Amino acid sequence: MFLYVVRRIVLAIPVLLGILFATFALARLIPGDPCHATLGEKATAQACDAFIIRYGLDQPIPVQFGIYLRDVTKGNLGDSLRFGQPVTKLIAQRLPVTIELAFTALIFSTIIGMVMGIISAYWRNSPVDVITMIIANLGVSVPIFVLGLLLAYTFAVTLKGTPFALPPSGRLTAGINVPSLAEAWGLTSLSGAPRVMLDFISQMYIINGLLTLNWVLVGDAIKHLILPTLALGTIPLSVTARMTRSSLLEVLGLDYMRTARAKGLNERLIIFRHALRNAMLPVSTVIGLSLGGLLSGAVLTETIFGFSGVGKTLFDAISSRDYTVVQAFTLVIAVVFVTINLIVDVSYAYLDPRIRYD
Amino acid sequence: MSVATTPIDKMQLASPNPRSLWQNALRYIFRQRSAIVGMIILGILILIALLAPVLATHDPIKTLIGVEDVKKREPPCIHILGCPADKPQHFFGTDGNIRDLYSRVLYGARLSLIVGIFSVAFAIVIGAFFGAIAGYLGGWTDNVIMRVMDVLLAFPSLILAIAIVTVLGPGLSNTLFAIGIVSIPGYARITRASVLSIKELDYVTADRALGVPAMRILFYHILPNALTPLVVQATLGIAGAILSAAALSFLGLGAQPPTPEWGAMIGQERNQVFTAPHLIFFPGVALILTVLGFNLLGDGLRDALDPRFNR
């Protein structure tokens, strides 16, 4: 197990280098000269000269890549043209928003998807099964942005005035202020990495509210998260439901299930204790794979619902030609994705001892 | 006596016309409800795409300013459903530039089909080529090719497509290219896996013993037998490609106005969703049905072609 984990981490290194080279190339391939693309059209000749020397643009490509690597390892991802602040700061503000959204969507899609799959498999070929599978088939085919906009319309316009009305944009109702954890706990003198961590967690409003027992904040944050979660979670939900159903049906046909029934065990015990455990493996693969979709989908979901997370920032940066942000955020998303995949792979090996190497 | 002969008779009846893999597959496909529904949806869609000029009531690009007495973003007006006869008829209403939405949605079928099919075709040709070479040659060739694919897979697909379009500049053809690139690793991996298992078969060994050139063995004798999983993946891939293309257009990176592309149509009017939901609804439903059609057909194909699913 330990060897497997080490091997898997070593294998991720060339991929990480590849990602770094790809994001490096991204900035070099952007049409126009890199100075004006990065510093804006109004950059003076002096500023450009300084820029060229700073990033070694007069040097060969391998040297430029070396400078980029050095900067990245030092945590220097450049400055945002639009926000006039270091990109790393921007990431620390925006990444927790996306993490919160993606996790809520993941939890929603996993729980509801599995329940749908189990119901479908248990009552296979019944009307319940047919309806559930029609929903699941439709679910994988609905674009996030169509679903998101139609949900926004339904819950903000059609249901306006009813108890089911939900806010169609933003993360909080205007007027609710969010004290950072450092403020709430009187730790404002804290600095360095612990402070960065605290501020990072503060941006996840539900966790922030739970930690400071601020129930108004928790309630409002959840209310604003429902629609984005539905929009983002529907595709993974459908995939999970279909996978749970087919995997469970496959397991239910195996010999040991017949043995369990012959022993006279009751059906619920058979499903939950015996069948589900083995059926869960392919399902967990699918859940792991859907994380990439959640990160992609976050761009669309955040844009529609006005969430200032990584996805919306990336989109805004493209619209305003803030290439440093595009480059840095692409890098961060890819690194997050690779890390998640690594964790998922290692956890499979733990869940299924048959999975080893290759 | 008669008891003993019955099974033999049955065997004799079953054997004279052995069916090929594809004949078998077709039989399975036609047995599956979902695949049939998928084919019907896609059939209608292809008809709509081909007959768009006949079915459309208006020009999809020209605005109706000064031509008809309509305002922008008017809801649908259908005479037989009670819309006053003196108002001009627009089945799906009009959009923000006073164009007939129904005609635009019809023409949008062409673009979605073209983008979906072409980007997947591009990805398959390149992906299968590199995957086949990697699988057949093995060694460092395999390693280099598959590590490059790993890097491509290390980006969430839409994010990578967005990055590529940022470099190339927005536009439908660049979108098509970006989605193609992003899809390559999937096809490369599938082809490589198939080639790896097929190249160990006896007929390939026989080929080698006969001195058939390696590339001829690979592309004429191995690859045709590795096509089945690719066909399934491609059908499902078209659905994904259409979704991605629509997403990029929605973000303003794909098809540019006034092109009648569904994603772009929704993206341009997304801020009007609260006042003119029909501008989201109709192109949205068209997108959903198209993607659903390819997904259903792909699922059906997989069940029919994958021997593990043959029940």
XYZ file of C-alpha atoms in Angstrom, chain A residues 232 294-304 310-312 314-315 333, chain B residues 158-159 162 250-251:
23
model
C -23.921 21.833 -10.909
C -17.548 19.846 -11.231
C -14.509 22.070 -11.731
C -15.431 22.644 -15.394
C -19.045 23.192 -14.489
C -18.068 25.708 -11.825
C -17.153 28.182 -14.586
C -20.702 28.060 -15.926
C -22.487 27.802 -12.585
C -20.566 30.651 -10.992
C -21.047 32.854 -14.042
C -24.801 32.328 -13.985
C -12.396 30.493 -9.388
C -14.644 29.795 -12.378
C -16.218 33.224 -12.611
C -11.380 32.876 -14.879
C -14.255 33.844 -17.146
C -7.401 24.350 -11.318
C -13.814 22.628 -20.397
C -11.026 24.559 -18.654
C -11.282 27.628 -22.640
C -22.569 30.532 -24.018
C -19.464 32.092 -22.453
